[in-house]
PDB file of C-alpha atoms in Angstrom:
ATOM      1  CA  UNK A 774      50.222  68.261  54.161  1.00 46.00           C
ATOM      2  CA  UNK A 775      51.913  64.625  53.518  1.00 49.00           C
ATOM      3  CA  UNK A 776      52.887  64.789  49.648  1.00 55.00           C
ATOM      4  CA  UNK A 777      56.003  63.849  48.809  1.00 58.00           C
ATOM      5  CA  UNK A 778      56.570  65.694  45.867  1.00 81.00           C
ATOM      6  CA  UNK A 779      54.959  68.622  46.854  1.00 93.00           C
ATOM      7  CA  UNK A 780      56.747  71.855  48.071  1.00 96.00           C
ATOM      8  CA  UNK A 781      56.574  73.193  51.809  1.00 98.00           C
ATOM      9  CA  UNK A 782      57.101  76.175  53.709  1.00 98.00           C
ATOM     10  CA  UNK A 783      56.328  78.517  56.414  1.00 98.00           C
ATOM     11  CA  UNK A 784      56.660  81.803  58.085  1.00 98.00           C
ATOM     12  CA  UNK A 785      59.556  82.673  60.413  1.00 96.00           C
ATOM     13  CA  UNK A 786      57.273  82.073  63.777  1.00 97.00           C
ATOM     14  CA  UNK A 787      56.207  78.698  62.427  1.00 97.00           C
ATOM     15  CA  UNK A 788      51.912  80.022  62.372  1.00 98.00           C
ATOM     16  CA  UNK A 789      51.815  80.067  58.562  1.00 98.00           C
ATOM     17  CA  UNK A 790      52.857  76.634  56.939  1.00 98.00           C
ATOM     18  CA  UNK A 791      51.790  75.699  53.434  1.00 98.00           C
ATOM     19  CA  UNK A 792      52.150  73.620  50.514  1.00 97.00           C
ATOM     20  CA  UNK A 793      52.079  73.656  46.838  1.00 97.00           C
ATOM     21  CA  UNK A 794      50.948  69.989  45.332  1.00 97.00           C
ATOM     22  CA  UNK A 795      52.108  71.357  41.630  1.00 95.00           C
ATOM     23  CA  UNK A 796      55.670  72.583  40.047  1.00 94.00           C
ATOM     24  CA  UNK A 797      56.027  76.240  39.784  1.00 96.00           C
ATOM     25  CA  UNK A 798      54.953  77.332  36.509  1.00 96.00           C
ATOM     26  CA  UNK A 799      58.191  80.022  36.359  1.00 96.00           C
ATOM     27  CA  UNK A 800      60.535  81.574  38.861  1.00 97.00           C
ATOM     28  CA  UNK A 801      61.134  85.513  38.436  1.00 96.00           C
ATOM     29  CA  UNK A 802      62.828  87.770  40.281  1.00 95.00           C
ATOM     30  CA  UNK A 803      60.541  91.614  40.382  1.00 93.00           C
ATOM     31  CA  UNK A 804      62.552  94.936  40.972  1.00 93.00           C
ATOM     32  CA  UNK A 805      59.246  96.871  40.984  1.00 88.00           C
ATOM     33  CA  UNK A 806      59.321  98.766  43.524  1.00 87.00           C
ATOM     34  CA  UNK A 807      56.093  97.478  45.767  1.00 87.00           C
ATOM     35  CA  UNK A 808      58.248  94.142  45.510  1.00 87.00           C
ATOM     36  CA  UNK A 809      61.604  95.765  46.938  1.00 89.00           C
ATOM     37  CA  UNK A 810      59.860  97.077  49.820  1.00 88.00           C
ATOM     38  CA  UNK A 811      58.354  93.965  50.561  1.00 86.00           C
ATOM     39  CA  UNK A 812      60.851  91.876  50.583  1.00 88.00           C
ATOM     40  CA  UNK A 813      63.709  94.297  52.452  1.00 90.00           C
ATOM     41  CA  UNK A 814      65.840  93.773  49.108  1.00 92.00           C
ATOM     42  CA  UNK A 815      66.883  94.328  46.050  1.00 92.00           C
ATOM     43  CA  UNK A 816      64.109  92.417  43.812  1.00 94.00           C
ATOM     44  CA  UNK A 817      62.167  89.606  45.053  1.00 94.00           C
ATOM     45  CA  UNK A 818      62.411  86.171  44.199  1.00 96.00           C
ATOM     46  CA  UNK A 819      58.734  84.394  43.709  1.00 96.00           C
ATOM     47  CA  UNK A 820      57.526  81.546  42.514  1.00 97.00           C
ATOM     48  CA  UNK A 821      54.412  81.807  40.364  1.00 96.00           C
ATOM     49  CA  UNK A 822      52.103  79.100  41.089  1.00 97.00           C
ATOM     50  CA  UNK A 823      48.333  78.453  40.205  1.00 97.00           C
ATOM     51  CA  UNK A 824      46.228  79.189  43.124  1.00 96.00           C
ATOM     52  CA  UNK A 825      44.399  75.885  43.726  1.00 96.00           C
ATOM     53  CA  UNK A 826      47.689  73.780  43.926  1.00 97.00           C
ATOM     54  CA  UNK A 827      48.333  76.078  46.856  1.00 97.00           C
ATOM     55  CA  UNK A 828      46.937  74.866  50.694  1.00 97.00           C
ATOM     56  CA  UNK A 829      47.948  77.638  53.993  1.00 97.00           C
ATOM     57  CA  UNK A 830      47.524  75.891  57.262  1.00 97.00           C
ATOM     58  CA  UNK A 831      47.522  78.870  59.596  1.00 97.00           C
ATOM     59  CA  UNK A 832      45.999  82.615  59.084  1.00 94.00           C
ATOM     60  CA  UNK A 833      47.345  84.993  56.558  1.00 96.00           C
ATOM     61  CA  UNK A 834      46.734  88.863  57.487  1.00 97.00           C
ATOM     62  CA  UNK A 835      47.142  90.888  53.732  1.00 95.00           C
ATOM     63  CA  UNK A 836      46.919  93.956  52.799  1.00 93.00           C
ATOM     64  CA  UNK A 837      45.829  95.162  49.044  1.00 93.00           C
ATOM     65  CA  UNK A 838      48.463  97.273  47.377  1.00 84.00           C
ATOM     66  CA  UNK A 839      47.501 100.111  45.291  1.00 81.00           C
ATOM     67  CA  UNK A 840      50.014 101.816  44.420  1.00 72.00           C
ATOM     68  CA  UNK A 841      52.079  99.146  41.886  1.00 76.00           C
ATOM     69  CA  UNK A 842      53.593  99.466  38.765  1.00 74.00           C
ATOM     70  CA  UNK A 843      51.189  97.437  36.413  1.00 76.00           C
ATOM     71  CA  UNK A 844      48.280  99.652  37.717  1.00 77.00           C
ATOM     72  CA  UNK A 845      46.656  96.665  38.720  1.00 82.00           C
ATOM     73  CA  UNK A 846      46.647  96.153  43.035  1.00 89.00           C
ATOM     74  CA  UNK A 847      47.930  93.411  44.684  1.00 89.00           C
ATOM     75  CA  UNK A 848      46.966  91.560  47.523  1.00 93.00           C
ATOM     76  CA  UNK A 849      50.230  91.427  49.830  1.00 94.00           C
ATOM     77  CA  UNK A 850      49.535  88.266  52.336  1.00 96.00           C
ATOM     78  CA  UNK A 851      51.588  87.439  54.987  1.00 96.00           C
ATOM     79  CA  UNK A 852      52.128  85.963  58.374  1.00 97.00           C
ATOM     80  CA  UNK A 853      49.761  87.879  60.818  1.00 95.00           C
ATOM     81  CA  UNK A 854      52.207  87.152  63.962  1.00 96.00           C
ATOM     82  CA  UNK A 855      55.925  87.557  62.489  1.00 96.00           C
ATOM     83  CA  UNK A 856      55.048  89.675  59.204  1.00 95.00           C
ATOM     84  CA  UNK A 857      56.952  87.449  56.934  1.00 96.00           C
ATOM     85  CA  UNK A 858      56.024  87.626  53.447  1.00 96.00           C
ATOM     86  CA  UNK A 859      53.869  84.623  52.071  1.00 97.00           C
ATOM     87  CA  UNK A 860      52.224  85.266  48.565  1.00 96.00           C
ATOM     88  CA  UNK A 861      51.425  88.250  46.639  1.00 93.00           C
ATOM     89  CA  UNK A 862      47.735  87.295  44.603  1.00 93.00           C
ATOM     90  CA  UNK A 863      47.078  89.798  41.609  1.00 89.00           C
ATOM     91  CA  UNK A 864      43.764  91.109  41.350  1.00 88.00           C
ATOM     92  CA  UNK A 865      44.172  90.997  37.340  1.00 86.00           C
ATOM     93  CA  UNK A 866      44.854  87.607  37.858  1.00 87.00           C
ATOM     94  CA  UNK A 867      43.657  85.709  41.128  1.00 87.00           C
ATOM     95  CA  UNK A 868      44.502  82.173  40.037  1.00 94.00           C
ATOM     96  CA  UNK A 869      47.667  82.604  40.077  1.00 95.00           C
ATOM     97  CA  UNK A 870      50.087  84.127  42.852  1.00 96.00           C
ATOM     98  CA  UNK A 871      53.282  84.901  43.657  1.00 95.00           C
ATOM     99  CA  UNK A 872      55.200  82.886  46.227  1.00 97.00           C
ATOM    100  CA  UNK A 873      58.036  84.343  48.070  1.00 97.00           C
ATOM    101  CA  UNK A 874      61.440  81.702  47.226  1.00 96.00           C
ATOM    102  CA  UNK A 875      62.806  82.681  50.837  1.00 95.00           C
ATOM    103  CA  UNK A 876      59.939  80.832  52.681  1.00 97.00           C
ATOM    104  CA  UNK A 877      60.086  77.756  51.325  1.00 97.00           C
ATOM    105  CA  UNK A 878      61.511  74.564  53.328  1.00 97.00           C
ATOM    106  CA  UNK A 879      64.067  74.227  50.611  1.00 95.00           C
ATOM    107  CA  UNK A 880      64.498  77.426  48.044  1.00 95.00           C
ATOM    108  CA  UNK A 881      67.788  76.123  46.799  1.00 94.00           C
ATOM    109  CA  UNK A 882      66.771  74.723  43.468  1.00 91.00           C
ATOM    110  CA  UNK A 883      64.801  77.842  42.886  1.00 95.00           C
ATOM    111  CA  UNK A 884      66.947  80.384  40.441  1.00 94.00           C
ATOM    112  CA  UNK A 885      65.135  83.181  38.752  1.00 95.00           C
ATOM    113  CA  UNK A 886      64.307  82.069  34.833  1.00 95.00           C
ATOM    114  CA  UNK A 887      63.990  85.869  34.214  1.00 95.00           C
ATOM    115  CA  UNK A 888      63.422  89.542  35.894  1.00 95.00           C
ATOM    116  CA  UNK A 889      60.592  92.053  35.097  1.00 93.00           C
ATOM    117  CA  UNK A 890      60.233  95.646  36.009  1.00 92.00           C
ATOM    118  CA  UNK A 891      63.629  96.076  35.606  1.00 93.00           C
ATOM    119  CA  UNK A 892      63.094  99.195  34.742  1.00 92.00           C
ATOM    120  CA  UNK A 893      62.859 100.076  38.297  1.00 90.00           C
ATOM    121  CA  UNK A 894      65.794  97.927  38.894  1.00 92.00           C
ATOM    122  CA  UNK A 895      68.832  99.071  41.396  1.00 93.00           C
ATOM    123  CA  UNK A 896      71.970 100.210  39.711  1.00 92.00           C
ATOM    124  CA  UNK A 897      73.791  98.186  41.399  1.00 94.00           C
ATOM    125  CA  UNK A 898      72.044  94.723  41.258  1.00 91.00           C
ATOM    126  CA  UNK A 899      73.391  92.511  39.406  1.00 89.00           C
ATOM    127  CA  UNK A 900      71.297  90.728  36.702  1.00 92.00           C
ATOM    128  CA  UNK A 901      73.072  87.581  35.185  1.00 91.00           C
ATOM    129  CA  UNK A 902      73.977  87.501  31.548  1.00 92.00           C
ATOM    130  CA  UNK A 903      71.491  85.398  29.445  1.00 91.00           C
ATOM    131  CA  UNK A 904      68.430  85.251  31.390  1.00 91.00           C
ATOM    132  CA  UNK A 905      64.904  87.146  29.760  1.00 91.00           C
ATOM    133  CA  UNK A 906      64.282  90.543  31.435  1.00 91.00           C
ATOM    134  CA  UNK A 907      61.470  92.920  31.162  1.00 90.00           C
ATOM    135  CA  UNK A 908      61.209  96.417  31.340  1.00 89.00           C
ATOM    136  CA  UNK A 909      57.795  95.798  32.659  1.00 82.00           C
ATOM    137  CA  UNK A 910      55.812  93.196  33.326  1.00 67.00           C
ATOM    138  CA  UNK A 911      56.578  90.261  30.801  1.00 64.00           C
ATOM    139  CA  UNK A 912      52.859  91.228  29.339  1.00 56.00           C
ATOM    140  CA  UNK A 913      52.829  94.563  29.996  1.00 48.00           C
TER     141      UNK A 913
END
């Protein structure tokens, strides 16, 4: 993992480091509520990025998620050791994932562009003025 302008991150115990060699196609935040739970928070922050830009140095432990809101499940991978979070791949859709912003090296530049399932959304989180949201899924 030596590219320069790729993207780098990592679990919280330092066993799961990866890297993406390509820009993020879009960066939504999900208030479904499989996301919530996941990420200990209001709506998740992810990156969605195609699958083969994406190289894991480490092991990933997952777990496939039923129960979401699209109907479709969702294979929840993250760091077998420390539990953080990593990607979320949808079975609908395997070449593309969902990276969680918080791992990454440096998330700073990395603002949702819009917010699906806000439906399910929190009262009380707050959802800036002008950005695209979904009730569902943006092709749902």
């Amino acid at each position: 993992m030596t590219d320069q302008g790729a993207l780098h991150g990592g679990c919280n115990c330092g066993a799961v480091r990866y890297e993406i060699a390509a820009p993020p196609l879009a960066v939504i935040a999900c208030h479904c509520t499989s996301c919530r739970r996941q990420s200990g928070a209001a709506f998740s922050v992810n990156l969605v990025v195609r699958a083969d830009t994406m190289s894991v140095e480490g092991d990933l432990a997952s777990w496939l998620d039923p129960d979401t809101e699209s109907g479709a499940p969702i294979e929840r991978q993250f760091c077998g050791t420390c539990g953080s979070p990593i990607r979320s791949v949808p079975t609908a859709a395997p070449k593309m994932i969902a990276l969680k912003a918080g791992t990454l090296d440096a998330p700073e530049s990395f603002a949702p562009q819009m917010h699906i399932w806000t439906r399910s959304a929190l009262p009380w989180a707050a959802i800036p003025e002008g950005l695209p949201r979904f009730e569902k899924g943006p092709a749902a």
